mmCIF file of C-alpha atoms in Angstrom:
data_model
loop_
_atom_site.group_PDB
_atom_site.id
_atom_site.type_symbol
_atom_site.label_atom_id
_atom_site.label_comp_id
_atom_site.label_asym_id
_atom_site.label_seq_id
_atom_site.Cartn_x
_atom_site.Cartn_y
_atom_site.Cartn_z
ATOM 1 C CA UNK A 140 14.150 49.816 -6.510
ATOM 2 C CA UNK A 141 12.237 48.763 -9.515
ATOM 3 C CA UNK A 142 11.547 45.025 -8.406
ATOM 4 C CA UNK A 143 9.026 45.537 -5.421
ATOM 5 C CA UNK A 144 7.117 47.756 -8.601
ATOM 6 C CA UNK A 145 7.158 45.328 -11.186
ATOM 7 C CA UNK A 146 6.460 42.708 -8.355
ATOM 8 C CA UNK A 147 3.082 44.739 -7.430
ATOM 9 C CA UNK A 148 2.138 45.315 -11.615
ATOM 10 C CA UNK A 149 2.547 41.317 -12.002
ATOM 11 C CA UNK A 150 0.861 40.367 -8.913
ATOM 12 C CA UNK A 151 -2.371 42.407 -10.325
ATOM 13 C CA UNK A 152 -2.593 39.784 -12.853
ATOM 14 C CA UNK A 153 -1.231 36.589 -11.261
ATOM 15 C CA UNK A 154 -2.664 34.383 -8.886
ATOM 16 C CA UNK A 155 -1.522 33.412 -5.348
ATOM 17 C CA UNK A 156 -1.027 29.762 -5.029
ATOM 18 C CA UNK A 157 -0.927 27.709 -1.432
ATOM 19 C CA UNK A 158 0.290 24.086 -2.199
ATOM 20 C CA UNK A 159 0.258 21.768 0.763
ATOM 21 C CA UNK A 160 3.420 19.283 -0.615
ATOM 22 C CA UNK A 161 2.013 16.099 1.254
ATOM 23 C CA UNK A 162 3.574 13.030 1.231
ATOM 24 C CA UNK A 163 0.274 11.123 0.029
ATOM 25 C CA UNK A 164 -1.666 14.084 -1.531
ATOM 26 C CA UNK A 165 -1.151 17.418 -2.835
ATOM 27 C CA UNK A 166 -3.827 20.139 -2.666
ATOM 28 C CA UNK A 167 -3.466 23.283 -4.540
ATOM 29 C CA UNK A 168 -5.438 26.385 -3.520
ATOM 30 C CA UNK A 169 -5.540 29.285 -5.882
ATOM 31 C CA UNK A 170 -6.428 32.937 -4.836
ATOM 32 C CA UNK A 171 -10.058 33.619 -5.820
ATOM 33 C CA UNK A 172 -10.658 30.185 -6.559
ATOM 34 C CA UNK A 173 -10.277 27.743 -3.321
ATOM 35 C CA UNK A 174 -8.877 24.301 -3.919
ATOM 36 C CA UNK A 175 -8.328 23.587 -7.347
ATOM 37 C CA UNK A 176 -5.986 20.738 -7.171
ATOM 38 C CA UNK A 177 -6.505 17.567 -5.432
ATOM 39 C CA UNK A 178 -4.274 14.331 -6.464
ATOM 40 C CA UNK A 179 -2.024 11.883 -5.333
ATOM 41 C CA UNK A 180 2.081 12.295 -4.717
ATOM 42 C CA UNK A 181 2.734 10.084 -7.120
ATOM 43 C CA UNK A 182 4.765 10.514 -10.714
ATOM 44 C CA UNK A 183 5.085 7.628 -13.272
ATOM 45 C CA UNK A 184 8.406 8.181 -15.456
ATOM 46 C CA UNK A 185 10.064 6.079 -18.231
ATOM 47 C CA UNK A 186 13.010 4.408 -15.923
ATOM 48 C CA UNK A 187 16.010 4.827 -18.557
ATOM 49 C CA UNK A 188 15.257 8.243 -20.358
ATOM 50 C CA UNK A 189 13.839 9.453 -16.966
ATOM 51 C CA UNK A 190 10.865 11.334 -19.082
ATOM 52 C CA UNK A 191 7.590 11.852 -17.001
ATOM 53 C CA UNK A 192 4.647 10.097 -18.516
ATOM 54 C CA UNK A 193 2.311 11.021 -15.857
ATOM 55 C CA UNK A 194 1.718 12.828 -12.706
ATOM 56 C CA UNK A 195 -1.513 12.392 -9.675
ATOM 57 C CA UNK A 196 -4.002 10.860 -10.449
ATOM 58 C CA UNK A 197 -3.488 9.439 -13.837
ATOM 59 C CA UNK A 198 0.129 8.109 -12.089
ATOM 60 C CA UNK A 199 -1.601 6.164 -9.112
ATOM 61 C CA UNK A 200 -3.848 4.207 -11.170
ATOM 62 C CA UNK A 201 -0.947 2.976 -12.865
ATOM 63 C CA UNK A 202 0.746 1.646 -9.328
ATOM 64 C CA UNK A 203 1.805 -2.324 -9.969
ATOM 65 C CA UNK A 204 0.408 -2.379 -13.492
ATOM 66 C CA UNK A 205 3.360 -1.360 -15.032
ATOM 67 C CA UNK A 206 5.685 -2.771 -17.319
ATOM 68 C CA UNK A 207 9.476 -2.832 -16.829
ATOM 69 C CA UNK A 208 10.286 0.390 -18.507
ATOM 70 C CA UNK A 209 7.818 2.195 -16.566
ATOM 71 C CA UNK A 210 8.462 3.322 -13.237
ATOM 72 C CA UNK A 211 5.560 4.850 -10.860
ATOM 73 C CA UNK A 212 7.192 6.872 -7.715
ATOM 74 C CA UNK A 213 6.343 8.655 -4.754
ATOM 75 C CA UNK A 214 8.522 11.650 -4.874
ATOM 76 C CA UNK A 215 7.988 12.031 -0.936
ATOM 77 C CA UNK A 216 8.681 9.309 1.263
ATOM 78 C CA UNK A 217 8.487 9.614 5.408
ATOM 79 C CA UNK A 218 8.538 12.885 5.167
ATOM 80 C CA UNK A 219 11.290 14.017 3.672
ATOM 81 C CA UNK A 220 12.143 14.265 -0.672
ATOM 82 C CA UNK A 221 13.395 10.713 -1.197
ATOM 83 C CA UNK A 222 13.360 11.880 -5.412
ATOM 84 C CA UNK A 223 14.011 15.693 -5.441
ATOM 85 C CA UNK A 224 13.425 15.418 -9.613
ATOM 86 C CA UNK A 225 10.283 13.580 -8.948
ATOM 87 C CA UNK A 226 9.313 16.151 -6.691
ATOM 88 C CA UNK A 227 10.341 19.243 -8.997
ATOM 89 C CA UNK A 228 8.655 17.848 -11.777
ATOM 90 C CA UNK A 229 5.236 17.607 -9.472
ATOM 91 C CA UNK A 230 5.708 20.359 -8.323
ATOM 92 C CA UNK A 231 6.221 22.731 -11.380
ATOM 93 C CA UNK A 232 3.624 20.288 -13.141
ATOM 94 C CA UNK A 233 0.877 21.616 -10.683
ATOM 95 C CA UNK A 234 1.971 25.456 -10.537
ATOM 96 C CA UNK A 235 1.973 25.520 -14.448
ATOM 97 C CA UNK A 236 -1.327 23.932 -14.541
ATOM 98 C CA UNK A 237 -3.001 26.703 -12.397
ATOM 99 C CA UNK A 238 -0.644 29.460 -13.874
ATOM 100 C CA UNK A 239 -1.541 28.364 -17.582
ATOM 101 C CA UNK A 240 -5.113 28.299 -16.656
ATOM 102 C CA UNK A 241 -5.720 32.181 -15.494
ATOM 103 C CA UNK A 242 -6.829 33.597 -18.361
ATOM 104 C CA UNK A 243 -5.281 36.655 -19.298
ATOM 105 C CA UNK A 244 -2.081 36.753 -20.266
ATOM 106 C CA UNK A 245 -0.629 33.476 -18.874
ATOM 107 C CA UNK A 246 3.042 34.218 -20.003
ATOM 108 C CA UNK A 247 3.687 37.224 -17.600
ATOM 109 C CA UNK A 248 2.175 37.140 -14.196
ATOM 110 C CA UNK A 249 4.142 35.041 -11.614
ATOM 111 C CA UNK A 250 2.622 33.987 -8.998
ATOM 112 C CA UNK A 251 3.341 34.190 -5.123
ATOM 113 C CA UNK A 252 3.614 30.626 -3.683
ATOM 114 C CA UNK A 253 3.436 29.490 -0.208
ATOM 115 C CA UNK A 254 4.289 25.687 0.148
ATOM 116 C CA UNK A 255 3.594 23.330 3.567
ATOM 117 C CA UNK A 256 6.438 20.681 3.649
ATOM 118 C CA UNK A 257 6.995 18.200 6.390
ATOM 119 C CA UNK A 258 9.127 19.478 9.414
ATOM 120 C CA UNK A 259 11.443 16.306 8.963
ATOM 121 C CA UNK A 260 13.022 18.109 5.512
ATOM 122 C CA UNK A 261 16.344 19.517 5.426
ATOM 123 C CA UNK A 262 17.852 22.795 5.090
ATOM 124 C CA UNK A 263 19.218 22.029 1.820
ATOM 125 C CA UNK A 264 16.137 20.430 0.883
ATOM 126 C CA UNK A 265 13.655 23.173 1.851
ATOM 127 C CA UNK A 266 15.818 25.599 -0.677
ATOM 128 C CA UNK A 267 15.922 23.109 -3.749
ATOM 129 C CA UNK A 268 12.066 23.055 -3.224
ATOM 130 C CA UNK A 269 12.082 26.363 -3.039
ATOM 131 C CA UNK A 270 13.941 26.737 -6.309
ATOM 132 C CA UNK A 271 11.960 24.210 -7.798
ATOM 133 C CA UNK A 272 9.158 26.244 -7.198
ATOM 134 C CA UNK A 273 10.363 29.385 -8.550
ATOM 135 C CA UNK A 274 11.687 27.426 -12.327
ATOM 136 C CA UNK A 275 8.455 26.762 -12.139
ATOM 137 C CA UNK A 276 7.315 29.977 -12.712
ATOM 138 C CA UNK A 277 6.512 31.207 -8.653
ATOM 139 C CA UNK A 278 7.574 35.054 -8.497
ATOM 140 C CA UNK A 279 7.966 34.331 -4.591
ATOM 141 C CA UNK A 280 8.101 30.562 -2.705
ATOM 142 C CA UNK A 281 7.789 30.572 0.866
ATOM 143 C CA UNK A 282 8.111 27.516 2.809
ATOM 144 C CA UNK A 283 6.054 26.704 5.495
ATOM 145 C CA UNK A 284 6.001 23.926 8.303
ATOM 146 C CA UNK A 285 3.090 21.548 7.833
ATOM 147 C CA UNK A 286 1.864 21.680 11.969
ATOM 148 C CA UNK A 287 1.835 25.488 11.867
ATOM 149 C CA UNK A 288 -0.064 25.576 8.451
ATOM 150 C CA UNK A 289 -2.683 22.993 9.658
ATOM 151 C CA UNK A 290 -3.114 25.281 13.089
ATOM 152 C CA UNK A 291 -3.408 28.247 10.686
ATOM 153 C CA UNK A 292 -5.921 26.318 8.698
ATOM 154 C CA UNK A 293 -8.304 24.936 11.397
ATOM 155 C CA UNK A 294 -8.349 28.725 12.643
ATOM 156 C CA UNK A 295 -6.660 28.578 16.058
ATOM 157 C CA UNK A 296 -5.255 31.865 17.302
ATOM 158 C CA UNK A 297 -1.215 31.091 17.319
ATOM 159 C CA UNK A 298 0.033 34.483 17.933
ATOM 160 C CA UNK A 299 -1.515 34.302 21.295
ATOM 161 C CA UNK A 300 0.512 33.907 24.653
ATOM 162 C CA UNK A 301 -1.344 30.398 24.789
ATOM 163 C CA UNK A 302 -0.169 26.639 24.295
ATOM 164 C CA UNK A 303 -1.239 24.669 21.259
ATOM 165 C CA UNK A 304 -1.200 20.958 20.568
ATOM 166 C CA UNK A 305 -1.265 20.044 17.354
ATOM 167 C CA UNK A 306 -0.962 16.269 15.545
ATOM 168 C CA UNK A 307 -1.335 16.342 12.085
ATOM 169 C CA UNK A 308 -1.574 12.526 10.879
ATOM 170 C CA UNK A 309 -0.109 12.516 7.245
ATOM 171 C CA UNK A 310 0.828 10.174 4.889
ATOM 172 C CA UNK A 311 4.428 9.185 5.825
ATOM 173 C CA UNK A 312 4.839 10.680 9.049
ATOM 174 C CA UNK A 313 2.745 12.024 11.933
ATOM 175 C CA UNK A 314 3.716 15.843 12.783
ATOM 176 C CA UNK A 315 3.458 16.903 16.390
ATOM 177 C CA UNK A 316 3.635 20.519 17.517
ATOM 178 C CA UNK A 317 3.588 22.610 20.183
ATOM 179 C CA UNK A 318 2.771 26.193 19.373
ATOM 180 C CA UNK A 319 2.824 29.560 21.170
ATOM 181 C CA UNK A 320 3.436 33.425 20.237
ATOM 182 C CA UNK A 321 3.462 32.497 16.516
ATOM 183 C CA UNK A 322 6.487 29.921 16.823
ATOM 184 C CA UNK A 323 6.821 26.333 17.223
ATOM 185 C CA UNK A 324 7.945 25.612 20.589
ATOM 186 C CA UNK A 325 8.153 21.786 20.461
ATOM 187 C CA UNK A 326 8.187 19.951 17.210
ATOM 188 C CA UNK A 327 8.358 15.959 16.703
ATOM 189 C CA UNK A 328 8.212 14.489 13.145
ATOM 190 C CA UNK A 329 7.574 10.228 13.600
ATOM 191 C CA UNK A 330 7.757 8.337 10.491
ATOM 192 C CA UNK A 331 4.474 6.309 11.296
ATOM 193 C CA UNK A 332 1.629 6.996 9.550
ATOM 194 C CA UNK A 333 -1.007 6.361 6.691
ATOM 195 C CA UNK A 334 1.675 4.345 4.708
ATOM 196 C CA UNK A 335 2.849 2.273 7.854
ATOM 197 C CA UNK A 336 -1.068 1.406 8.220
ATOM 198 C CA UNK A 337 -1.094 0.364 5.047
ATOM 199 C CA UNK A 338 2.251 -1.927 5.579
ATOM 200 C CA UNK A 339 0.080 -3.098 8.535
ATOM 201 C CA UNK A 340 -2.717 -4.395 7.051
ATOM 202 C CA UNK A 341 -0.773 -5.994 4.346
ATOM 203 C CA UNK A 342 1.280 -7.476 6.774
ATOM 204 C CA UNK A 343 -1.947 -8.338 9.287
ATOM 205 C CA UNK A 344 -3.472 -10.271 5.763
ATOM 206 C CA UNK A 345 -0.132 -12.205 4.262
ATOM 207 C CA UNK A 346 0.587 -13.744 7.744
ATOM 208 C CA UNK A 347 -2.982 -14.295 8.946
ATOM 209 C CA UNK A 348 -4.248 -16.143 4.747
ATOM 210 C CA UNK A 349 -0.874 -16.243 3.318
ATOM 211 C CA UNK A 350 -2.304 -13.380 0.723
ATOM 212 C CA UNK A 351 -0.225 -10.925 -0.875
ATOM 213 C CA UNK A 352 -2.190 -7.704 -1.564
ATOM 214 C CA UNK A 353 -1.101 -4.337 -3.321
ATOM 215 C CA UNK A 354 -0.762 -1.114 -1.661
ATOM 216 C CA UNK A 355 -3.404 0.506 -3.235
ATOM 217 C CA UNK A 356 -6.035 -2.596 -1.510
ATOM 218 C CA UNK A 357 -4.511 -2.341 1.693
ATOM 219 C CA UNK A 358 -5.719 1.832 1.642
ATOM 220 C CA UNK A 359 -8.921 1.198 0.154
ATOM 221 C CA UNK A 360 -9.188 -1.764 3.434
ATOM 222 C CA UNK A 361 -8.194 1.110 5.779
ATOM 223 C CA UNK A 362 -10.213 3.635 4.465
ATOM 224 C CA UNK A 363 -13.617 1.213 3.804
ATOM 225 C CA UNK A 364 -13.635 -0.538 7.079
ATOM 226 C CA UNK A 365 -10.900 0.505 9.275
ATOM 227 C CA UNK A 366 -11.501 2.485 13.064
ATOM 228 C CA UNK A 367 -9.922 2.676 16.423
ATOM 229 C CA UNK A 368 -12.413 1.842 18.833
ATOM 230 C CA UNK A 369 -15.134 -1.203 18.422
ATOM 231 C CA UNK A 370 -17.726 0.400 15.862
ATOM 232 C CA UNK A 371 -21.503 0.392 16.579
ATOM 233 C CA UNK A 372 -21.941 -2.613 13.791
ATOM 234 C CA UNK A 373 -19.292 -4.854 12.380
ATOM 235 C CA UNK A 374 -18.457 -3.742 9.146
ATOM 236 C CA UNK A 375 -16.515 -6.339 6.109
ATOM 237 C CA UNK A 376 -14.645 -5.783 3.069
ATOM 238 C CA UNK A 377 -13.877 -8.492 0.558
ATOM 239 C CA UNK A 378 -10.081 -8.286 -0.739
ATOM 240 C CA UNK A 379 -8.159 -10.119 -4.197
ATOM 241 C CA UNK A 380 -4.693 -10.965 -4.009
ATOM 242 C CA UNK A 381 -2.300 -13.988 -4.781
ATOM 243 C CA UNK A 382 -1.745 -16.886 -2.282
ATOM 244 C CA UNK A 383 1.283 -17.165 -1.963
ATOM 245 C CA UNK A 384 0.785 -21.338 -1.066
ATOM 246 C CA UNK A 385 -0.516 -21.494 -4.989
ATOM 247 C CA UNK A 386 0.485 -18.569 -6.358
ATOM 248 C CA UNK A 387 -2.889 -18.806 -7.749
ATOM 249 C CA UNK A 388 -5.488 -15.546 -7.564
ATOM 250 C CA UNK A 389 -7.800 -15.454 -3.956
ATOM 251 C CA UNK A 390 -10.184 -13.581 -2.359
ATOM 252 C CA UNK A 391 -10.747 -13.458 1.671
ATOM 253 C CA UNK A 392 -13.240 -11.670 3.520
ATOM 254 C CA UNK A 393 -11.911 -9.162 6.028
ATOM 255 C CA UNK A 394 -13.570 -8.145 9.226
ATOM 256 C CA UNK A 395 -13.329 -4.096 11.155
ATOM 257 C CA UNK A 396 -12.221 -6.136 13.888
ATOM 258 C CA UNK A 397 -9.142 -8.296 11.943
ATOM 259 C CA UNK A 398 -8.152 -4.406 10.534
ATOM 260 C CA UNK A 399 -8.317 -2.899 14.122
ATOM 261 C CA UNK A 400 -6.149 -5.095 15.474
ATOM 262 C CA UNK A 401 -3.666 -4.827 12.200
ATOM 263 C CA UNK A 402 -3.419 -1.400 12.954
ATOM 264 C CA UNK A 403 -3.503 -1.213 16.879
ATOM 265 C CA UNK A 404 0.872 -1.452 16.776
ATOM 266 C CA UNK A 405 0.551 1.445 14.582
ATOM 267 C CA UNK A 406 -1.474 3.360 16.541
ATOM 268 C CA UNK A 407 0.238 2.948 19.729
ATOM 269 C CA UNK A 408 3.371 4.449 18.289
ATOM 270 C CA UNK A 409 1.380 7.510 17.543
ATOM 271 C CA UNK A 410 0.249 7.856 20.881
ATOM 272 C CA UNK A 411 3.150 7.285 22.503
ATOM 273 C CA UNK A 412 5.024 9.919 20.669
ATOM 274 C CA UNK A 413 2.382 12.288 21.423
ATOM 275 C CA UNK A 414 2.873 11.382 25.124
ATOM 276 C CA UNK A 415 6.518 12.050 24.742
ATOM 277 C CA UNK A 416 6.075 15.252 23.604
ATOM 278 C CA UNK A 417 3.475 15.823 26.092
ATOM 279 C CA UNK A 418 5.961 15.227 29.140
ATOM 280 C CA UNK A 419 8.781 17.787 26.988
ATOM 281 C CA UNK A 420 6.297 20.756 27.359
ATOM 282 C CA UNK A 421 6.795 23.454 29.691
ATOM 283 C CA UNK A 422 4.350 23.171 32.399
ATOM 284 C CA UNK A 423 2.572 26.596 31.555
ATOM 285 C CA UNK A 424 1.488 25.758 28.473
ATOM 286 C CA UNK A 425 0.694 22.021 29.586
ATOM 287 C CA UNK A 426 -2.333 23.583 31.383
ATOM 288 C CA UNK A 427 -3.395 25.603 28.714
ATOM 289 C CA UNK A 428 -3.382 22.866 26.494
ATOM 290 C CA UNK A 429 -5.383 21.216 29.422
ATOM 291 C CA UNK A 430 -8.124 23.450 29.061
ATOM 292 C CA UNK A 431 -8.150 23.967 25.064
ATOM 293 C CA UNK A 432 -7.353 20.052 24.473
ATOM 294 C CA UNK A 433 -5.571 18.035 21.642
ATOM 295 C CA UNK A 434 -6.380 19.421 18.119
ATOM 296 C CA UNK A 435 -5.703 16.438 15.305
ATOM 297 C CA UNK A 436 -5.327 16.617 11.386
ATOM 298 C CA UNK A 437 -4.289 15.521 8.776
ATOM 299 C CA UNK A 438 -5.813 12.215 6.783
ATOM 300 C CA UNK A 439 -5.032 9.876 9.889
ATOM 301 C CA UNK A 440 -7.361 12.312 11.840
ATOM 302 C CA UNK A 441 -10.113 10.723 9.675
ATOM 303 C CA UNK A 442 -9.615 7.057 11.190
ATOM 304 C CA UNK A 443 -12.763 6.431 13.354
ATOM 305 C CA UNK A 444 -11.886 6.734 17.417
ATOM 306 C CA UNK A 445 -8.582 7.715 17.142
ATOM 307 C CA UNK A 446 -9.605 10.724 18.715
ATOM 308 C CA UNK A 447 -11.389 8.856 21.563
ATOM 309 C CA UNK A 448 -8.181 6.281 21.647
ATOM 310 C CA UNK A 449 -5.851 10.007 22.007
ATOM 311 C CA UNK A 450 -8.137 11.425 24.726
ATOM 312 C CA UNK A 451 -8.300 8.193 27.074
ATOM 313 C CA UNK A 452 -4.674 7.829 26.486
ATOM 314 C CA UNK A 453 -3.823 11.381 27.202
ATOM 315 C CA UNK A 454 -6.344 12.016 29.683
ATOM 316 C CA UNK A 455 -6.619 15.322 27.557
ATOM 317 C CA UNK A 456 -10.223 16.384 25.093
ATOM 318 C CA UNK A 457 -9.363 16.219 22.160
ATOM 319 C CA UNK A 458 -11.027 17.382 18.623
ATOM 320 C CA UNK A 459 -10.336 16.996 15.392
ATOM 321 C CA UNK A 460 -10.014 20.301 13.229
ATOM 322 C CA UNK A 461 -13.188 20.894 10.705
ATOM 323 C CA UNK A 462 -11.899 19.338 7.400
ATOM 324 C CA UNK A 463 -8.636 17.688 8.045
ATOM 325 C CA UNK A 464 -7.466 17.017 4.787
ATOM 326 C CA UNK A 465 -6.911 20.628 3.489
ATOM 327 C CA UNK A 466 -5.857 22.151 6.935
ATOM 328 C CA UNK A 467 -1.906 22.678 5.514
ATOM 329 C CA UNK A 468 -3.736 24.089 2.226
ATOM 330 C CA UNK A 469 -6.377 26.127 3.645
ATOM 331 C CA UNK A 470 -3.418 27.664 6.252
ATOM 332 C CA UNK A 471 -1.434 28.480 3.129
ATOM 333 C CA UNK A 472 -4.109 30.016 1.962
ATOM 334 C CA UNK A 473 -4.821 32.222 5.154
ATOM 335 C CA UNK A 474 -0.888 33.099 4.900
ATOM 336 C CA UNK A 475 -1.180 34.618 1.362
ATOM 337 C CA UNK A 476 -4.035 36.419 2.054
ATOM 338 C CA UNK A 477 -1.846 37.737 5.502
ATOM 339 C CA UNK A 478 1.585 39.297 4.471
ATOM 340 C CA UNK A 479 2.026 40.262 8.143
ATOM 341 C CA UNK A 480 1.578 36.720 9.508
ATOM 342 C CA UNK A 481 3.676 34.863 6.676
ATOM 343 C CA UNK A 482 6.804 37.757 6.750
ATOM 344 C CA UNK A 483 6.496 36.341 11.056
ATOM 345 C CA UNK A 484 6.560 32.591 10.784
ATOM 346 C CA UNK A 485 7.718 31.753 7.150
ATOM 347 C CA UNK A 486 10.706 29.342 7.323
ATOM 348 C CA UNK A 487 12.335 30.263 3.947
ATOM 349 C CA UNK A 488 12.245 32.209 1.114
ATOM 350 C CA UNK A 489 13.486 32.624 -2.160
ATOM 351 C CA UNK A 490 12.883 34.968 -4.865
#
């Protein structure tokens, strides 16, 4: 009887915390102060003592620079917890950081937490993030899935008798969803995404100059000069790598149009699955869907004409939500502030 009390006295002091657990990025959203958090999945961690040396940020800019007692890890991969230590020790890293920052009496209040997670995660996964969460300090974790917290977050009406399409283009995998009456009626989780363009372009550049470039290139490529449809004017990007004829360092000068073709496999994937899924819905909500069109998120969302290459594909509108990036955060947020709505569609929770 006394825990829904003490849980009301410590939630006067604590704050509410949405975390959108993204295979690339995590976002952090704290209650009265919007997104607070904004780094990379990635954790650097002494390889035989297993100690974490750093986390975000910090832990990206140390991807191949490191020596061989360093390791730097993404604690998601695809989708789904390919490191589940990695991934508690983000994890608590990023709710202690906002807990330890509120001021007041940062020892006692626990904060409610309400975490998006790819669809493509276990059972027994979903509960040791959960858990995580809660060592961590969380007086509540709820978990949420990443398609319904992006259509939270770009402010479509899911309780309604009404077909959804959502496609939220992540990191490691691209979520498709079909949602009606505050569920999930159709759900596909394809591991092709933002990493697999990457892999593309890297690919695309080794075969095309025999030059080997880094991960990290290959994003900044994507993100410079990369788009789906022919842009207006020809844009270039000059890379660095190693030729792997000399082994000696080289530089090459990309073009859009060498990138766009990289990452047209990629791309067709995408669409196709969204296709599939297309043909799986029920015909009512086909038409509805019809008449509201495709809604797209995520970071992928962001590639220029992949909405246009979606819609002619599709024969469908489609629009991409305001913001992509923090839809899963900003829906988190909209489910903390919404006890009603998170008690209906939360998929676990743990005390």
């Amino acid at each position: 009887m006394a825990l829904p009390f003490v849980n009301k006295i410590l939630g006067l002091f604590s704050h509410d915390i949405g975390i959108d657990l993204g295979t690339a990025n995590t976002l952090v959203w704290v209650s009265g102060k919007g997104i607070v958090i904004r780094e990379p999945s990635v954790v650097a961690r002494h390889k035989k003592s297993k100690e974490i040396l750093a986390i975000g940020t910090s832990a990206k800019k140390m991807l191949g620079r490191t020596p061989a007692t360093i390791e730097t890890i993404r604690p998601l991969r695809h989708g789904v917890i390919a490191d589940f230590d990695a991934t508690a020790a983000m994890l608590g890293h990023y709710i202690r950081k906002v807990h330890e920052s509120g001021g007041v009496l940062p020892k006692i209040p626990r904060p409610r937490v309400v975490i998006g997670i790819p669809s493509g995660v276990t059972e027994v996964e979903r509960r040791a993030v959960a858990e995580a969460a809660v060592s961590a300090g969380a007086r509540e974790a709820h978990l949420i899935e990443e398609p319904m917290a992006a259509a939270i977050g770009a402010g479509l009406p899911i309780e309604e008798p009404e077909g959804i399409f959502v496609v939220d283009i992540g990191g490691g995998t691209s979520e498709i969803a079909v949602i009606s009456l505050g569920g999930i009626v159709l759900g596909r989780s394809v591991r092709i995404a933002g990493d697999e363009m990457d892999e593309a372009i890297v690919s695309y550049v080794r075969l095309k100059y025999s030059l080997l470039l880094g991960q990290p290139t290959a994003e900044e490529v994507k993100i410079g000069i990369a788009s789906g449809v022919p842009p207006e004017k020809e844009k270039f990007a000059v890379v660095r790598g190693r030729d792997l004829e000399t082994g000696l360092p080289k530089s090459v000068k990309l073009a859009s149009s060498e990138i766009r073709e990289a990452l047209a496999p990629i791309l067709r994937e995408i669409i196709s699955a969204v296709s599939d899924s297309l043909e799986e819905t029920p015909p009512e909500l086909v038409s509805d869907i019809m008449e509201k069109g495709i809604v797209m998120a995520g970071g992928g969302s962001l590639l220029p004409g992949i909405d246009k290459i979606v819609a002619e594909e599709t024969k469908m509108p489609v629009w991409i939500a305001p913001d992509p990036l923090t839809c899963v955060v900003r829906g988190c947020a909209k489910l903390l502030e919404d006890r009603r709505l998170l008690a209906k569609i939360r998929v676990s929770r743990s005390f």
